[in-house]
Coordinates of C-alpha atoms and ligand atoms in Angstrom, one line a residue:
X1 CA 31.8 0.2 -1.8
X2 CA 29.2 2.3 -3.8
X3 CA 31.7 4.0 -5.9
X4 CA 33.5 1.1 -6.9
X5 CA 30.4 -0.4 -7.3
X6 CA 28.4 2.3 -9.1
X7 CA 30.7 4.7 -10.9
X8 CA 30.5 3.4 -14.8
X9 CA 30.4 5.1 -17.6
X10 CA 26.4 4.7 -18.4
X11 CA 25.6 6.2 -14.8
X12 CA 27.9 9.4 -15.3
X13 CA 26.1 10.3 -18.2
X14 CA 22.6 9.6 -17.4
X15 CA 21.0 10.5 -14.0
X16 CA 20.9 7.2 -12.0
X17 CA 17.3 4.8 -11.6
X18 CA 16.2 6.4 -8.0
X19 CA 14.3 3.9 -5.5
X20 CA 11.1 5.9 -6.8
X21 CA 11.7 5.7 -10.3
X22 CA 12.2 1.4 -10.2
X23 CA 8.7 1.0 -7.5
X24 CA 6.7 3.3 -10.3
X25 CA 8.1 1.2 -13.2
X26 CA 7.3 -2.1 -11.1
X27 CA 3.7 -0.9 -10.5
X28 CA 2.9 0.0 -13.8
X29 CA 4.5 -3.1 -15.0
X30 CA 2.1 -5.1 -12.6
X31 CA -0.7 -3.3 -13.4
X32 CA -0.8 -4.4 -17.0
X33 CA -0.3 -8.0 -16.0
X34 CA -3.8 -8.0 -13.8
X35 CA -7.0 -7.0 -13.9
X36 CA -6.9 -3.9 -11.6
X37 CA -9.1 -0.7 -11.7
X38 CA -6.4 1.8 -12.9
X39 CA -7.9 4.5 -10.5
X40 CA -6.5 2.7 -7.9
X41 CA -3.0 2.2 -9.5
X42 CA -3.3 5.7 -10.4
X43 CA -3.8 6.3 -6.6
X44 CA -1.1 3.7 -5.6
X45 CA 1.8 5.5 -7.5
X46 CA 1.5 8.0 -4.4
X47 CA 1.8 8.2 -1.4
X48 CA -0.7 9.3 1.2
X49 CA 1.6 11.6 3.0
X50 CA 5.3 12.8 3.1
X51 CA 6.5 14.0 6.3
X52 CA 9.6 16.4 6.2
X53 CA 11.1 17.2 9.6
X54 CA 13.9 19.4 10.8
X55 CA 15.8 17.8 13.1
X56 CA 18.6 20.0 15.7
X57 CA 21.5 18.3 17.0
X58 CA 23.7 19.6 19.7
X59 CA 27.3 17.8 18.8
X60 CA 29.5 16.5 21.5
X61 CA 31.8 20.1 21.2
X62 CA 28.5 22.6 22.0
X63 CA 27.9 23.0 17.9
X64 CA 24.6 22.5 16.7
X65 CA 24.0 20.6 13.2
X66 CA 20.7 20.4 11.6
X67 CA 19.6 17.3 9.2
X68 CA 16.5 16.4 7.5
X69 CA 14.4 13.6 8.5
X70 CA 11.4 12.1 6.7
X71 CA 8.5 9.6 7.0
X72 CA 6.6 8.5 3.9
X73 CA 3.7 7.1 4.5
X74 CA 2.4 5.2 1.0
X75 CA -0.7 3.2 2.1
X76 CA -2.7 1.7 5.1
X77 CA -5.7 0.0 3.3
X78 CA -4.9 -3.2 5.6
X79 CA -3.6 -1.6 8.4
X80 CA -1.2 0.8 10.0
X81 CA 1.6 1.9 8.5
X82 CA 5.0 -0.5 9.1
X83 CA 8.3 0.0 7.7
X84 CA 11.7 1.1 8.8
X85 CA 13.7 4.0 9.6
X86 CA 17.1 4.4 7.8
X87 CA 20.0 6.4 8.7
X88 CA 22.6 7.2 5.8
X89 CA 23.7 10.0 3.6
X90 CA 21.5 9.0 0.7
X91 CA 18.4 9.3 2.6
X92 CA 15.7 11.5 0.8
X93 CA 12.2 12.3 0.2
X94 CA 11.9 10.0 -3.3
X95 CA 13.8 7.4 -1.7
X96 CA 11.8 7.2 1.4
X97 CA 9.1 7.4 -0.6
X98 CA 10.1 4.6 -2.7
X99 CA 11.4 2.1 -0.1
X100 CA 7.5 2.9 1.4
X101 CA 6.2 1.6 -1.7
X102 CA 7.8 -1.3 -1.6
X103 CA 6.9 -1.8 2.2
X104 CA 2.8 -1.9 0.9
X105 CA 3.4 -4.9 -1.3
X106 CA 6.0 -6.8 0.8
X107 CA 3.4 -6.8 3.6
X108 CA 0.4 -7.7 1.4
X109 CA 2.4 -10.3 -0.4
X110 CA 3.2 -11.7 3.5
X111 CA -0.3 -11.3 3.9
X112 CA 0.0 -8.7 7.7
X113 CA -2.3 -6.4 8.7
X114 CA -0.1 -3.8 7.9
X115 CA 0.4 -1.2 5.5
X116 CA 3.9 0.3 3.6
X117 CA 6.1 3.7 5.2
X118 CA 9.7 4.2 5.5
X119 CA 11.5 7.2 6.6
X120 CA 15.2 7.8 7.9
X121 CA 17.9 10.8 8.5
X122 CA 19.8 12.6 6.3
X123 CA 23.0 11.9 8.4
X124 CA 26.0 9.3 8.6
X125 CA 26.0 7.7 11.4
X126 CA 29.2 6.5 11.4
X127 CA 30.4 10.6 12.0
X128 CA 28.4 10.6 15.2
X129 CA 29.2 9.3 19.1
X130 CA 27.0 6.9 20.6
X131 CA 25.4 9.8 22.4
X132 CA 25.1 12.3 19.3
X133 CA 23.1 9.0 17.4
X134 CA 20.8 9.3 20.6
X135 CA 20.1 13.0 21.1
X136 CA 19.5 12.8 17.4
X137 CA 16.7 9.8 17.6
X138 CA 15.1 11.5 20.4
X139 CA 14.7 14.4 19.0
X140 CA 13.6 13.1 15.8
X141 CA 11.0 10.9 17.8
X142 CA 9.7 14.1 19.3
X143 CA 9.2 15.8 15.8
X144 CA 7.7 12.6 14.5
X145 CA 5.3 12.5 17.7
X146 CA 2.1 13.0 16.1
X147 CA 2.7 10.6 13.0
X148 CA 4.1 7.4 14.5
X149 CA 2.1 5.4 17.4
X150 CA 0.9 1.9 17.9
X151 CA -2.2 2.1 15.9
X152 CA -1.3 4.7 13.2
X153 CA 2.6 4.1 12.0
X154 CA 5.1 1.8 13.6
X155 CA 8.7 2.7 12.6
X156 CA 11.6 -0.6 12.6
X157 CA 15.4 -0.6 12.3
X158 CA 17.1 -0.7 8.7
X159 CA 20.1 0.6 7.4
X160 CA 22.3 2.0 10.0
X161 CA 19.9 1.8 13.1
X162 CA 19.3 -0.9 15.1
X163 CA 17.2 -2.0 18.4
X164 CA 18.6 0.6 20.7
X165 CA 17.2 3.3 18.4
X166 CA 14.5 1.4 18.8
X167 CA 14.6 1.3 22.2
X168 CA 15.3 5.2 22.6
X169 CA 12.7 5.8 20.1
X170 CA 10.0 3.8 22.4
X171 CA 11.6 5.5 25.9
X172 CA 10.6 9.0 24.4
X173 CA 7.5 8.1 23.0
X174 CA 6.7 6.2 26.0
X175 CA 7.3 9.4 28.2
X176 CA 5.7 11.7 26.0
X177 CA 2.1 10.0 26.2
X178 CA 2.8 9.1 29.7
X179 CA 2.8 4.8 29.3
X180 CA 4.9 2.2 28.4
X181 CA 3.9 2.0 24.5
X182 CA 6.5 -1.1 23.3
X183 CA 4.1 -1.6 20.5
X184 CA 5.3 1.9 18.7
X185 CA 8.2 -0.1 16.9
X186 CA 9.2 -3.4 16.3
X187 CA 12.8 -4.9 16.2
X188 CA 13.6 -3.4 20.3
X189 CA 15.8 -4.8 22.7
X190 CA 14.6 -8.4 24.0
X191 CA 14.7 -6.6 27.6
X192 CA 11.7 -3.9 26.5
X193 CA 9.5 -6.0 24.6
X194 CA 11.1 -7.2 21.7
X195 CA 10.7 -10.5 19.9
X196 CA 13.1 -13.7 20.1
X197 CA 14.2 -14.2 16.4
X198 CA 13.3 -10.5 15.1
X199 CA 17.0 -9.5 14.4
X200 CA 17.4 -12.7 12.8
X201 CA 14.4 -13.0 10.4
X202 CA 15.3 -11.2 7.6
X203 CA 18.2 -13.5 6.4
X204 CA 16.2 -16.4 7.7
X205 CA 13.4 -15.8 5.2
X206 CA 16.2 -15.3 2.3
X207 CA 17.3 -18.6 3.3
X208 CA 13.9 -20.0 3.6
X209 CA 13.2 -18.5 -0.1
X210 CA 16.3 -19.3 -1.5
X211 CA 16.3 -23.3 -0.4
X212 CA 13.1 -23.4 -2.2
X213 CA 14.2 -21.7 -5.1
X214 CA 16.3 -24.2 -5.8
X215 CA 14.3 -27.3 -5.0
X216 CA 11.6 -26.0 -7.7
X217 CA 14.8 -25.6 -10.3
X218 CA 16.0 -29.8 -8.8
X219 CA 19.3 -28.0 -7.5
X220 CA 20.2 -29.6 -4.1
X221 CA 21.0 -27.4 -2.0
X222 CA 24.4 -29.5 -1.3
X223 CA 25.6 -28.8 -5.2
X224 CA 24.8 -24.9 -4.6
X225 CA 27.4 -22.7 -4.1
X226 CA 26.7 -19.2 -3.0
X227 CA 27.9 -15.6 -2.6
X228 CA 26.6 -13.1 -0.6
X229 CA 26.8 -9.2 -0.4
X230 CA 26.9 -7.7 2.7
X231 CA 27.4 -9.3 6.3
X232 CA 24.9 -7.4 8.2
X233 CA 21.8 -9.0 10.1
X234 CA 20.5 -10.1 6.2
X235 CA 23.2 -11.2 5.2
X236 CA 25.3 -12.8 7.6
X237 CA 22.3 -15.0 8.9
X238 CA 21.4 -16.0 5.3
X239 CA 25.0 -16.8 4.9
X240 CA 25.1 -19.1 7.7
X241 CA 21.6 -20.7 7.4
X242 CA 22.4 -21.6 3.8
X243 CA 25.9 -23.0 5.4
X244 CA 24.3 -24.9 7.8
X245 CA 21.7 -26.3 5.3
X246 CA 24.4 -27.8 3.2
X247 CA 25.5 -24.8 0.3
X248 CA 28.7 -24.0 -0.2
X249 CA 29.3 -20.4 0.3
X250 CA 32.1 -18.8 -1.8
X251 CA 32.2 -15.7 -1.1
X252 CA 30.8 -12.8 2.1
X253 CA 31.6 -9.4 1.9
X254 CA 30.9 -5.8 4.1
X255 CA 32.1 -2.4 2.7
X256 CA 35.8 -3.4 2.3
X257 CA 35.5 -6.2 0.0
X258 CA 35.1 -10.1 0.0
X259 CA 35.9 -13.0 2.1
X260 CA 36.2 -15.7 -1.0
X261 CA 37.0 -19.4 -0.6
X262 CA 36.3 -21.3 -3.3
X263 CA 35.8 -24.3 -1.3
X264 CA 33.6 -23.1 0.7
X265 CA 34.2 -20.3 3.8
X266 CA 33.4 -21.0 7.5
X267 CA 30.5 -17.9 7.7
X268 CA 30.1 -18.6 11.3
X269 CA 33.9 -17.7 11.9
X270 CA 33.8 -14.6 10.1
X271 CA 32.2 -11.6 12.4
X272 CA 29.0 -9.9 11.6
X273 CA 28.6 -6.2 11.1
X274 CA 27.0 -6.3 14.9
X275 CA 29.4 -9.2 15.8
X276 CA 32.6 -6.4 14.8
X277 CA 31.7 -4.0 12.2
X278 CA 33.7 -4.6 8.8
X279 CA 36.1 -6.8 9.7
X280 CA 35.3 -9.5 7.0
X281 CA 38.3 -9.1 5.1
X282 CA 40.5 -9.3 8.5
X283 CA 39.3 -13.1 8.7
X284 CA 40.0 -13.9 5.3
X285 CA 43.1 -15.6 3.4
X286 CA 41.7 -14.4 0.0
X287 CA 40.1 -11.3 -0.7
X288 CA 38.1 -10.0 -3.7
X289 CA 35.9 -6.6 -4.3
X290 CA 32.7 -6.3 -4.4
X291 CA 32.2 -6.0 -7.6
X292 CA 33.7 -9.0 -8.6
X293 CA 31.9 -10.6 -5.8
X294 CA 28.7 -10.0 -8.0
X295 CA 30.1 -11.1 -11.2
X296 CA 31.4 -14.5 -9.3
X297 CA 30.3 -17.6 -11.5
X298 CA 28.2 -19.2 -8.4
X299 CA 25.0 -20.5 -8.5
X300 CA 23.4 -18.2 -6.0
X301 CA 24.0 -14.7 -5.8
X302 CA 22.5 -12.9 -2.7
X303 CA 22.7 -8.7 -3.0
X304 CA 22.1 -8.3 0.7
X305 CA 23.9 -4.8 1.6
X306 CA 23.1 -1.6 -0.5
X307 CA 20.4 -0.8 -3.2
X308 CA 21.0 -0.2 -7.2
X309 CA 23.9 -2.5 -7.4
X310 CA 23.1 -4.9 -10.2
X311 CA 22.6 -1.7 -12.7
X312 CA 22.5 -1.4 -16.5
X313 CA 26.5 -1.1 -15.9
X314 CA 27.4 -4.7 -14.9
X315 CA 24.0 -6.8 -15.3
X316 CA 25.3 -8.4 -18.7
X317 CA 28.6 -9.4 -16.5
X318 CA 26.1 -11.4 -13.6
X319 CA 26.9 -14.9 -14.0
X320 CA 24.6 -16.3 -11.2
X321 CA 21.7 -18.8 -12.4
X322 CA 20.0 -17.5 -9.5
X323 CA 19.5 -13.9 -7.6
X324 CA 17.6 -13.9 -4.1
X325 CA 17.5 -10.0 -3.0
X326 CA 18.5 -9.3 0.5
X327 CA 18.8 -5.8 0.8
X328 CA 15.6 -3.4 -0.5
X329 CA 16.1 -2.8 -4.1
X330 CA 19.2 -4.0 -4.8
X331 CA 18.2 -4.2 -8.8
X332 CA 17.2 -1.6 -10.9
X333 CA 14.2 -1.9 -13.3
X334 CA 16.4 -1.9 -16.4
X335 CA 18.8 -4.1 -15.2
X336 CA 16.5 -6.6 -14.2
X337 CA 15.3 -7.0 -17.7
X338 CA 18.4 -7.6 -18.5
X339 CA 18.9 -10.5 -16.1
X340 CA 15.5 -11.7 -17.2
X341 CA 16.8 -11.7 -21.2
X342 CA 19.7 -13.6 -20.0
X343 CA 17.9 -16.4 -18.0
X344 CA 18.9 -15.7 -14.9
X345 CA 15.8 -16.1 -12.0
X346 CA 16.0 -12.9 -9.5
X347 CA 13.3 -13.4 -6.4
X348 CA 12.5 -10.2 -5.3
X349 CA 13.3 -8.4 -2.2
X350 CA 9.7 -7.9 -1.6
X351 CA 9.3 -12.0 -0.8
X352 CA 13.0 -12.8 0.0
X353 CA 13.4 -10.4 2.8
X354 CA 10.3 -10.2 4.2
X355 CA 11.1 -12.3 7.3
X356 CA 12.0 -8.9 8.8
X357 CA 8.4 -7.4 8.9
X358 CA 7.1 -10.6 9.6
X359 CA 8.6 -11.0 12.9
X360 CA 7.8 -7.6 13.6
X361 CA 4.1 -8.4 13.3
X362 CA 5.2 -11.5 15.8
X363 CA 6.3 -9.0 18.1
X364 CA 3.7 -6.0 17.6
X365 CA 1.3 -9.0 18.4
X366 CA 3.0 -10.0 21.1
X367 CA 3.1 -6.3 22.4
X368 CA -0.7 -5.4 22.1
X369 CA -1.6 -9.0 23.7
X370 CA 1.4 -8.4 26.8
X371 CA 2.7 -12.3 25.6
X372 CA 6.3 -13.7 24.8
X373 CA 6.8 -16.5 22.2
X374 CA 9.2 -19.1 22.2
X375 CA 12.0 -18.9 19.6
X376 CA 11.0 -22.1 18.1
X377 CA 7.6 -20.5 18.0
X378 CA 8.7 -17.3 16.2
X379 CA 10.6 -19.5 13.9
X380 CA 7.9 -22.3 12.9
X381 CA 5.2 -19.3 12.4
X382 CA 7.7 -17.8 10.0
X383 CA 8.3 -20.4 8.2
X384 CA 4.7 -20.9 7.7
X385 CA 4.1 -17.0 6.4
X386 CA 6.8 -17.6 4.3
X387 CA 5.7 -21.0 2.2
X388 CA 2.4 -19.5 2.4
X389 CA 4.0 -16.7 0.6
X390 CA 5.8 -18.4 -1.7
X391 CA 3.2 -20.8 -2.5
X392 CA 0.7 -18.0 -3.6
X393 CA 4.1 -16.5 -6.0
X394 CA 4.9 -19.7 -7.4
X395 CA 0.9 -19.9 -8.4
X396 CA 1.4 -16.9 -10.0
X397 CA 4.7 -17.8 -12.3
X398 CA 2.9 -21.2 -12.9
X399 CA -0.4 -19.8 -14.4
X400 CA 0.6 -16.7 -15.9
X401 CA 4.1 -17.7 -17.0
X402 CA 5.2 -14.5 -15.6
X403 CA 8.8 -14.1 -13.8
X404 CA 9.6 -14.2 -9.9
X405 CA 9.8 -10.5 -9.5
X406 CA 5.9 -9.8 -11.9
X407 CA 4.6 -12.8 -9.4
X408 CA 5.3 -11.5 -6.3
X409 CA 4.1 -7.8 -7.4
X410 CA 1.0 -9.5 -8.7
X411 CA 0.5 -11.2 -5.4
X412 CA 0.8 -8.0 -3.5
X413 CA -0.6 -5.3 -5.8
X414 CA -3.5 -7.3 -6.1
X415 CA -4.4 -7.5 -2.4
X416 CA -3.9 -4.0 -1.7
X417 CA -6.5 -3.1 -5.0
X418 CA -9.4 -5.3 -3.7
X419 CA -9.3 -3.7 -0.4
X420 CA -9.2 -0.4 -1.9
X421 CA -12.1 -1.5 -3.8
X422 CA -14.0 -2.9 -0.9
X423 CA -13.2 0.0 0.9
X424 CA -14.3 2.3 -1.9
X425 CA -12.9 6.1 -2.0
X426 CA -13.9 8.9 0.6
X427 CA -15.8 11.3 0.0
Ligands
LIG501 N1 13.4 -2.4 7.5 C1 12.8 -3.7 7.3 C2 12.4 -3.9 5.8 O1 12.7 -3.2 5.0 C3 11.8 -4.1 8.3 C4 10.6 -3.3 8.4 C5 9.7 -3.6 9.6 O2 10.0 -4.6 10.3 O3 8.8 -2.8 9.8 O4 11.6 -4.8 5.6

């Protein structure tokens, strides 16, 4: 999917927009919407540490490979450290270091006692066995040791891990400091203290932002029609929410192309990537690819697999009234300008996906305080971060006329700098 999505012309000539490159850009294009002591945005555009790990694997035929693994820690001004670990080929330090950014302001504009990191592996999973991916996850654990804990840094699943890294990461921690610590990540295994609804939340909240979206614009939700990239947890549960809610949805895809129906697709019929990995297309009469499946003329577009794939390159050919970001970064800084010039409303993934982190707070709670929640719990409480989240954005495009994307960076940016300035700078 990324070559057919990201090979054009422009790209092979100039070096590609990295995850680091479009959070730097979006900070400094915050910062001179607000008020804000530009020390601290100064301090902001870094992060606070960068941890580069080497990490041995014995394969399944005696060999022994070596990748690189990395946690980026950008800021804890309102609490530990929370983001996820990713494993895929692109993985590196200025993404990681990027996609931690982004973390810091999706929690703050959330409003959790948490702070941004991300880290990952420098591997494809998808070339590993089942027991490789967990030789490899321990070990990384046990290199990470020191960084990650309850308190300090708790690590989540994103691309291409999922709760049983989780719950091997948590075994190994767990036996290393000799007691059961399920509050060291969120997003485990129901069975070892993980939260009803975690796996869920992310495409919840894009269906939660996306509905009222569209109610502020008057578009009933029963006139929308919708297509959505990627049919992993993000996007397959926004898919079906928005389904089930009354949308029409045109169009799901997964790294072989699209599902598209122009009146309207039966998402709950088509497998998820955890359901049957990339099998989308098997279920489907028609198929499209997924780059036409982000020029489709629909209403709502949801990016909800990789990043940087509405670029300079096809963002004049986006003919969506309406982008909702599922996946982290899935639009670069020039290309959202682009979309801006042409009209076209993008909500950030830094609001629309973060149900994800949210019910990971659920569950950290639930850790620390030895509780369970109900699902319906989980689920009203999130809906009630969210609206509280999108009520504080909305205030923001109201009164200072700004775009989805500037409001929700304001909203975030903003509470990170008054703690830094309550907090003040050491020594
Ligand atoms: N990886 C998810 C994200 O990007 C979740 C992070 C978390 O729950 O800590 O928001």
């Amino acid at each position: 999917m990324s070559d057919s999505l990201q090979s054009t012309d422009e790209q092979a000539e100039q070096p590609p927009e990295t995850p680091l490159d479009t959070a730097r850009y979006q900070l400094d294009k915050a910062a001179s919407l607000i008020e804000v002591d530009e020390n601290i945005i100064e301090r902001l555009s870094h992060p606070t540490s960068v941890h580069e790990v080497t990490v041995p694997l014995k394969r399944d035929d005696g060999t022994v490979d070596v990748f690189s693994g990395y946690r980026a820690q950008h800021d804890s001004v309102r609490g530990p450290y929370k983001g996820g670990l990713r494993y895929h080929p692109h993985v590196d330090r200025e993404e990681v270091i990027g996609l931690s950014m982004w973390m810091t302001w999706k929690c703050a504009v959330v409003d959790l006692p948490f702070g941004g990191a991300k880290g990952g592996i420098n591997v494809d999973p998808k070339a590993l066995s089942d027991g490789e991916i967990e030789r490899l996850t321990r070990r990384f654990t046990n290199e990470l040791r020191n960084v990650i804990g309850p308190q300090t840094d708790i690590p989540a699943p994103d691309m291409g891990t999922n709760a049983q890294t989780m719950a091997w990461i948590m075994d190994t921690y767990s036996i290393q400091e000799a007691e059961t610590a399920p509050a060291v990540v969120t997003g485990k295994p129901i069975a070892v203290g993980g939260s009803e609804g975690r796996q869920e939340a992310p495409g919840r909240s894009v269906a939660i932002i996306s509905r009222e979206l569209l109610e502020y614009y008057d578009r009933p939700l029963s006139e929308t029609t919708v297509a959505v990239q990627g049919f992993g947890s993000v996007g397959a549960n926004a898919a079906r929410l928005l389904e089930e809610w009354g949308a029409t949805v045109v169009a799901v895809s997964d790294v072989n192309g699209a599902a598209y129906d122009l009146t309207g697709l039966d998402t709950s019929g088509i497998p998820s990537h955890d359901q049957e990995p990339e099998a989308v297309t098997e279920y489907a009469e028609d198929t499209i690819s997924n780059a036409a499946l982000l020029e489709l003329d629909v209403d709502l577009l949801v990016p909800a697999a990789l990043g940087n794939v509405i670029t300079e390159g096809n963002a004049d050919d986006i003919r969506a009234d309406f982008v909702v970001e599922g996946a982290n970064g899935p639009t670069t800084f020039t290309a959202d300008s682009i979309l801006t010039d042409r009209g076209i409303h993008v909500v950030p993934d830094i609001l629309a996906n973060a149900g994800g982190v949210t019910v990971s707070y659920f569950e950290w709670v639930q850790d620390i305080n030895h509780r369970t929640w109900s699902l319906d719990r989980v689920n009203e409480e999130l809906e009630a971060v969210m609206i509280d989240a999108w009520d504080a954005v909305r205030r923001e495009v109201e009164n200072r006329g700004v775009t989805w994307r500037e409001a929700a960076y304001i909203v975030g940016v903003s509470r990170i700098a008054a703690a830094h300035e309550s907090r003040g700078l050491w020594p």
